[in-house]
Short mmCIF file of C-alpha atoms in Angstrom, two decimals:
data_model
loop_
_atom_site.label_atom_id
_atom_site.label_comp_id
_atom_site.label_asym_id
_atom_site.label_seq_id
_atom_site.Cartn_x
_atom_site.Cartn_y
_atom_site.Cartn_z
CA MET A 643 157.25 83.27 28.98
CA SER A 644 157.53 81.82 25.47
CA GLU A 645 160.60 82.92 23.48
CA VAL A 646 158.26 83.92 20.67
CA ARG A 647 155.58 86.48 21.53
CA ASN A 648 152.23 85.62 19.98
CA ILE A 649 150.10 88.40 18.50
CA LEU A 650 146.52 87.50 17.56
CA ILE A 651 144.77 89.80 15.05
CA ILE A 652 141.00 89.62 15.06
CA GLY A 653 138.16 91.72 13.72
CA ARG A 654 135.56 92.16 11.04
CA THR A 655 136.26 91.36 7.40
CA GLY A 656 137.41 94.41 5.42
CA ASN A 657 138.88 96.35 8.35
CA GLY A 658 142.50 95.60 7.47
CA LYS A 659 143.43 92.51 9.50
CA SER A 660 145.56 90.83 6.85
CA THR A 661 147.07 94.15 5.80
CA LEU A 662 148.16 94.78 9.38
CA ALA A 663 149.62 91.26 9.56
CA ASN A 664 151.69 92.03 6.45
CA VAL A 665 152.78 95.39 7.82
CA LEU A 666 153.87 93.94 11.18
CA SER A 667 155.69 90.95 9.68
CA ASN A 668 157.09 93.05 6.79
CA SER A 669 155.88 90.43 4.34
CA TRP A 670 153.30 89.71 1.63
CA ASN A 671 152.28 86.33 3.04
CA PHE A 672 148.77 87.46 4.05
CA LEU A 673 146.17 88.11 1.36
CA GLU A 674 144.83 91.65 1.66
CA SER A 675 141.17 92.45 0.99
CA SER A 676 139.00 95.53 1.40
CA GLY A 677 135.68 93.86 0.65
CA SER A 678 133.10 91.99 2.70
CA ILE A 679 134.42 88.54 1.75
CA SER A 680 137.45 87.41 3.70
CA LYS A 681 140.48 86.14 1.82
CA THR A 682 141.72 84.49 5.01
CA LYS A 683 139.98 81.12 4.88
CA ASN A 684 142.37 79.48 7.28
CA PHE A 685 144.38 80.55 10.27
CA GLN A 686 147.66 82.09 9.02
CA SER A 687 150.84 82.99 10.89
CA GLU A 688 154.24 84.51 10.24
CA THR A 689 157.29 84.86 12.51
CA PHE A 690 159.48 87.96 12.42
CA GLU A 691 161.93 89.91 14.58
CA TRP A 692 161.81 93.48 15.81
CA GLY A 693 164.82 94.69 17.70
CA GLU A 694 165.96 91.71 19.73
CA THR A 695 162.47 90.25 20.12
CA LYS A 696 160.88 87.51 18.03
CA TYR A 697 157.14 87.75 17.32
CA ARG A 698 154.62 85.47 15.67
CA VAL A 699 151.59 87.24 14.21
CA PHE A 700 148.37 85.25 13.65
CA ASP A 701 145.68 86.39 11.23
CA THR A 702 142.28 84.86 11.91
CA ILE A 703 139.35 84.40 9.59
CA GLY A 704 137.27 87.57 9.46
CA ILE A 705 134.37 87.90 11.86
CA GLY A 706 131.41 88.76 9.67
CA ASP A 707 132.60 86.79 6.64
CA THR A 708 129.57 86.74 4.37
CA GLN A 709 130.28 83.24 3.04
CA LEU A 710 130.62 81.37 6.33
CA SER A 711 128.29 80.55 9.18
CA LYS A 712 129.04 81.85 12.67
CA ALA A 713 129.55 78.26 13.80
CA THR A 714 132.28 77.74 11.20
CA ILE A 715 133.96 81.03 12.11
CA LEU A 716 133.91 80.10 15.80
CA TYR A 717 135.42 76.70 15.14
CA ARG A 718 138.18 77.94 12.83
CA ILE A 719 139.26 80.64 15.27
CA ALA A 720 139.18 78.19 18.17
CA GLU A 721 141.15 75.66 16.13
CA GLY A 722 143.80 78.23 15.28
CA ILE A 723 144.15 79.40 18.87
CA ASN A 724 145.02 75.85 19.88
CA PHE A 725 148.13 76.02 17.67
CA MET A 726 149.44 79.10 19.47
CA GLU A 727 152.12 77.48 21.59
CA GLY A 728 152.83 79.48 24.72
CA GLY A 729 149.49 81.28 24.79
CA ILE A 730 148.52 84.77 23.65
CA ASN A 731 150.72 87.76 24.47
CA GLN A 732 148.49 90.38 22.89
CA VAL A 733 145.25 90.53 20.89
CA LEU A 734 144.84 93.33 18.35
CA PHE A 735 141.14 93.96 17.71
CA ILE A 736 140.80 95.83 14.41
CA VAL A 737 138.26 98.57 13.69
CA GLY A 738 138.31 100.36 10.34
CA GLY A 739 135.92 103.20 11.14
CA ARG A 740 133.02 104.06 13.40
CA PHE A 741 131.87 101.64 16.08
CA THR A 742 128.73 100.59 14.22
CA GLU A 743 126.26 97.87 15.11
CA GLU A 744 128.36 95.48 13.01
CA GLU A 745 131.46 96.36 15.05
CA VAL A 746 129.55 95.80 18.28
CA ASN A 747 128.42 92.40 17.01
CA ALA A 748 132.00 91.54 16.03
CA PHE A 749 133.24 92.52 19.49
CA ASN A 750 130.55 90.44 21.20
CA LEU A 751 131.43 87.46 19.01
CA PHE A 752 135.10 87.96 19.85
CA ARG A 753 134.29 87.79 23.56
CA LEU A 754 132.14 84.75 22.93
CA VAL A 755 134.84 82.97 20.94
CA LEU A 756 137.38 83.32 23.75
CA HIS A 757 134.79 83.65 26.50
CA GLU A 758 137.28 84.42 29.19
CA SER A 759 136.89 87.87 30.67
CA ARG A 760 140.60 88.31 31.43
CA ILE A 761 141.45 88.23 27.73
CA LEU A 762 140.48 91.93 27.55
CA GLU A 763 143.48 92.68 29.77
CA TYR A 764 145.59 91.55 26.82
CA THR A 765 143.57 93.23 24.07
CA THR A 766 144.29 96.50 22.26
CA LEU A 767 141.91 98.28 19.91
CA VAL A 768 143.66 99.22 16.65
CA ARG A 769 141.88 101.89 14.63
CA THR A 770 143.03 101.34 11.05
CA LYS A 771 142.44 103.42 7.91
CA PHE A 772 142.97 106.63 9.89
CA SER A 773 144.89 108.96 7.56
CA ARG A 774 145.55 111.54 10.33
CA PHE A 775 147.12 108.94 12.63
CA LYS A 776 150.20 111.11 13.23
CA ASN A 777 148.06 114.02 14.46
CA SER A 778 147.51 113.48 18.20
CA GLU A 779 144.64 115.98 18.30
CA LYS A 780 142.76 114.21 15.50
CA CYS A 781 143.34 110.88 17.22
CA ARG A 782 141.94 112.31 20.45
CA GLU A 783 138.87 113.63 18.65
CA ASP A 784 138.23 110.26 17.03
CA ASN A 785 138.70 108.49 20.34
CA GLU A 786 136.07 110.75 21.89
CA ALA A 787 133.72 109.95 19.00
CA LEU A 788 134.24 106.21 19.57
CA LEU A 789 133.49 106.68 23.26
CA ARG A 790 130.25 108.49 22.45
CA GLU A 791 129.22 105.61 20.22
CA ASN A 792 129.98 102.87 22.75
CA GLU A 793 131.85 103.93 25.85
CA GLU A 794 131.50 100.57 27.61
CA ILE A 795 133.13 98.61 24.80
CA VAL A 796 135.88 101.12 23.99
CA ASN A 797 136.87 101.40 27.66
CA SER A 798 137.11 97.61 27.92
CA PHE A 799 140.24 97.67 25.74
CA LYS A 800 143.66 98.22 27.20
CA LYS A 801 144.43 101.05 24.78
CA VAL A 802 143.37 102.52 21.42
CA ILE A 803 146.09 102.84 18.77
CA TYR A 804 145.76 104.74 15.49
CA VAL A 805 147.42 103.65 12.24
CA ASP A 806 146.98 103.83 8.48
CA ASN A 807 148.06 101.06 6.13
CA PRO A 808 147.04 102.15 2.61
CA SER A 809 147.63 99.83 -0.32
CA ILE A 810 150.97 99.92 -2.11
CA ASP A 811 149.60 97.87 -4.99
CA THR A 812 149.60 100.78 -7.42
CA ASP A 813 151.38 101.78 -10.62
CA ASP A 814 151.87 105.33 -9.34
CA GLU A 815 155.42 105.39 -7.98
CA GLU A 816 154.90 108.50 -5.80
CA GLU A 817 151.68 107.12 -4.32
CA ARG A 818 153.42 103.83 -3.61
CA ARG A 819 156.28 105.65 -1.86
CA ILE A 820 153.93 107.76 0.30
CA ASN A 821 151.74 104.80 1.23
CA GLY A 822 154.82 102.70 1.98
CA ASN A 823 156.08 105.37 4.39
CA LYS A 824 152.71 105.38 6.17
CA ARG A 825 152.85 101.62 6.56
CA ASP A 826 156.39 101.81 7.94
CA GLN A 827 155.33 104.45 10.46
CA SER A 828 152.29 102.41 11.48
CA ARG A 829 154.49 99.35 11.98
CA GLU A 830 156.85 101.30 14.22
CA ILE A 831 153.96 102.68 16.32
CA ILE A 832 152.48 99.26 17.02
CA LEU A 833 155.74 97.37 17.55
CA ASN A 834 157.10 100.02 19.91
CA TYR A 835 153.86 99.62 21.86
CA LEU A 836 154.05 95.81 21.82
CA LYS A 837 157.63 95.90 23.06
CA ASP A 838 156.30 96.90 26.50
CA GLU A 839 152.93 95.13 26.37
CA CYS A 840 153.95 91.55 25.50
CA ASN A 841 155.76 90.62 28.69
CA ASP A 842 152.96 88.34 29.89
CA ASN A 843 151.01 85.66 28.11
CA TYR A 844 147.53 84.29 28.51
CA GLU A 845 146.76 80.58 28.24
CA LEU A 846 143.27 79.64 27.02
CA GLU A 847 143.05 76.56 29.16
CA CYS A 848 139.59 75.31 28.26
CA TRP A 849 139.69 75.79 24.48
CA SER A 850 141.52 72.57 23.66
CA ARG A 851 138.48 70.69 24.93
CA ILE A 852 135.83 73.07 23.62
CA SER A 853 137.17 73.13 20.05
CA LEU A 854 136.90 69.34 19.85
CA ASN A 855 133.17 69.72 20.44
CA PHE A 856 132.92 72.36 17.72
CA SER A 857 134.73 70.01 15.36
CA SER A 858 132.37 67.17 16.22
CA TYR A 859 129.30 69.34 15.66
CA ILE A 860 130.43 70.76 12.32
CA GLY A 861 131.42 67.29 11.14
CA ARG A 862 127.97 66.02 12.09
CA LYS A 863 126.32 68.96 10.31
CA LEU A 864 128.24 68.29 7.09
CA GLU A 865 127.40 64.59 7.31
CA LEU A 866 123.69 65.37 7.63
CA GLU A 867 123.87 67.75 4.68
CA ARG A 868 125.49 65.09 2.49
CA LYS A 869 122.98 62.42 3.46
CA ASN A 870 119.89 64.55 3.06
CA GLY A 871 120.79 66.43 -0.10
CA GLU A 872 117.92 68.82 0.46
CA GLU A 873 116.99 70.39 3.75
CA ASN A 874 113.78 68.88 5.12
CA ASP A 875 112.02 68.35 8.44
CA SER A 876 114.12 65.30 9.24
CA PHE A 877 117.34 67.22 8.51
CA PHE A 878 116.41 70.09 10.82
CA LEU A 879 115.38 67.72 13.63
CA LYS A 880 118.69 65.85 13.46
CA LEU A 881 120.65 69.07 13.23
CA GLU A 882 118.75 70.51 16.19
CA SER A 883 119.66 67.40 18.19
CA ALA A 884 123.36 67.78 17.30
CA ARG A 885 123.22 71.49 18.13
CA ASN A 886 121.61 70.86 21.50
CA GLU A 887 124.25 68.27 22.30
CA LEU A 888 127.02 70.73 21.46
CA ALA A 889 125.42 73.56 23.45
CA GLN A 890 125.15 71.33 26.50
CA LYS A 891 128.76 70.16 26.25
CA VAL A 892 130.13 73.66 25.77
CA SER A 893 127.98 75.10 28.55
CA THR A 894 129.14 72.37 30.91
CA LEU A 895 132.78 72.97 30.08
CA LEU A 896 132.51 76.73 30.43
CA GLN A 897 130.55 76.56 33.66
CA ARG A 898 133.36 74.45 35.05
CA GLU A 899 135.98 76.96 33.89
CA ILE A 900 134.00 80.20 34.28
CA PRO A 901 131.05 80.13 36.71
CA SER A 902 129.68 83.44 35.41
CA ILE A 903 128.86 81.79 32.08
CA ASN A 904 125.42 80.92 33.47
CA ASP A 905 124.25 84.46 32.73
CA ASN A 906 125.19 84.16 29.07
CA LYS A 907 124.37 80.55 28.30
CA ARG A 908 121.64 81.43 25.80
CA SER A 909 124.09 83.34 23.63
CA TRP A 910 125.66 80.10 22.47
CA TRP A 911 122.42 78.85 20.96
CA SER A 912 121.99 81.65 18.46
CA LEU A 913 125.34 80.91 16.83
CA PHE A 914 124.50 77.54 15.34
#
């Protein structure tokens, strides 16, 4: 096992990914945002210690970023994963409220990005922005509500953890103190959990090859956009050819690594 335990944070923009990364690492190195536009444009990481264990937390670009295509999001996440030496010890999938259609889409994209079914064995659902996170009964009630909304998805996670990380960027000293205490308590809840759940790591063996194909496709797309200036029939035909080439390469790689990919091959096409 790697000496540093890698924690990957992933989820929809505005659910508190970067805030959680700051809380866990006890830093301000991740830009926090509550809107629909992600402030995390690149893969960010920070190393910290808890007890006698060293962790490295990775904040990915937000799934659902309104300014980026799904293809770009896929590539940037895949690219970042390749820099995680030693593999992934735990994935924290962030949900800021109800399991809406947008959350379901984010979860499906998450599975598609990693596309290895065993990754769910290393994935924990973190319910953020839950002000009653210290009340076990309220947590249980919310968990039951999540199950009613999408039992299959919620049960696919290893565990559901409740936290609240309100902003401490305020001029009100008492509010800042209260919110800071909530963040400290949330940090302790998650890190105490991770202490026992990060003993194994998961290597994404096929992504080093797949991400190269994403890079090639996006580079080709940008090249076509520069040459054409305006989108026209010729542009779309060339882009379709590049997209088909990528889909075939990725499908071939994944079929080699994961035979069951045949059932989901069409899902790749809609992303580009």
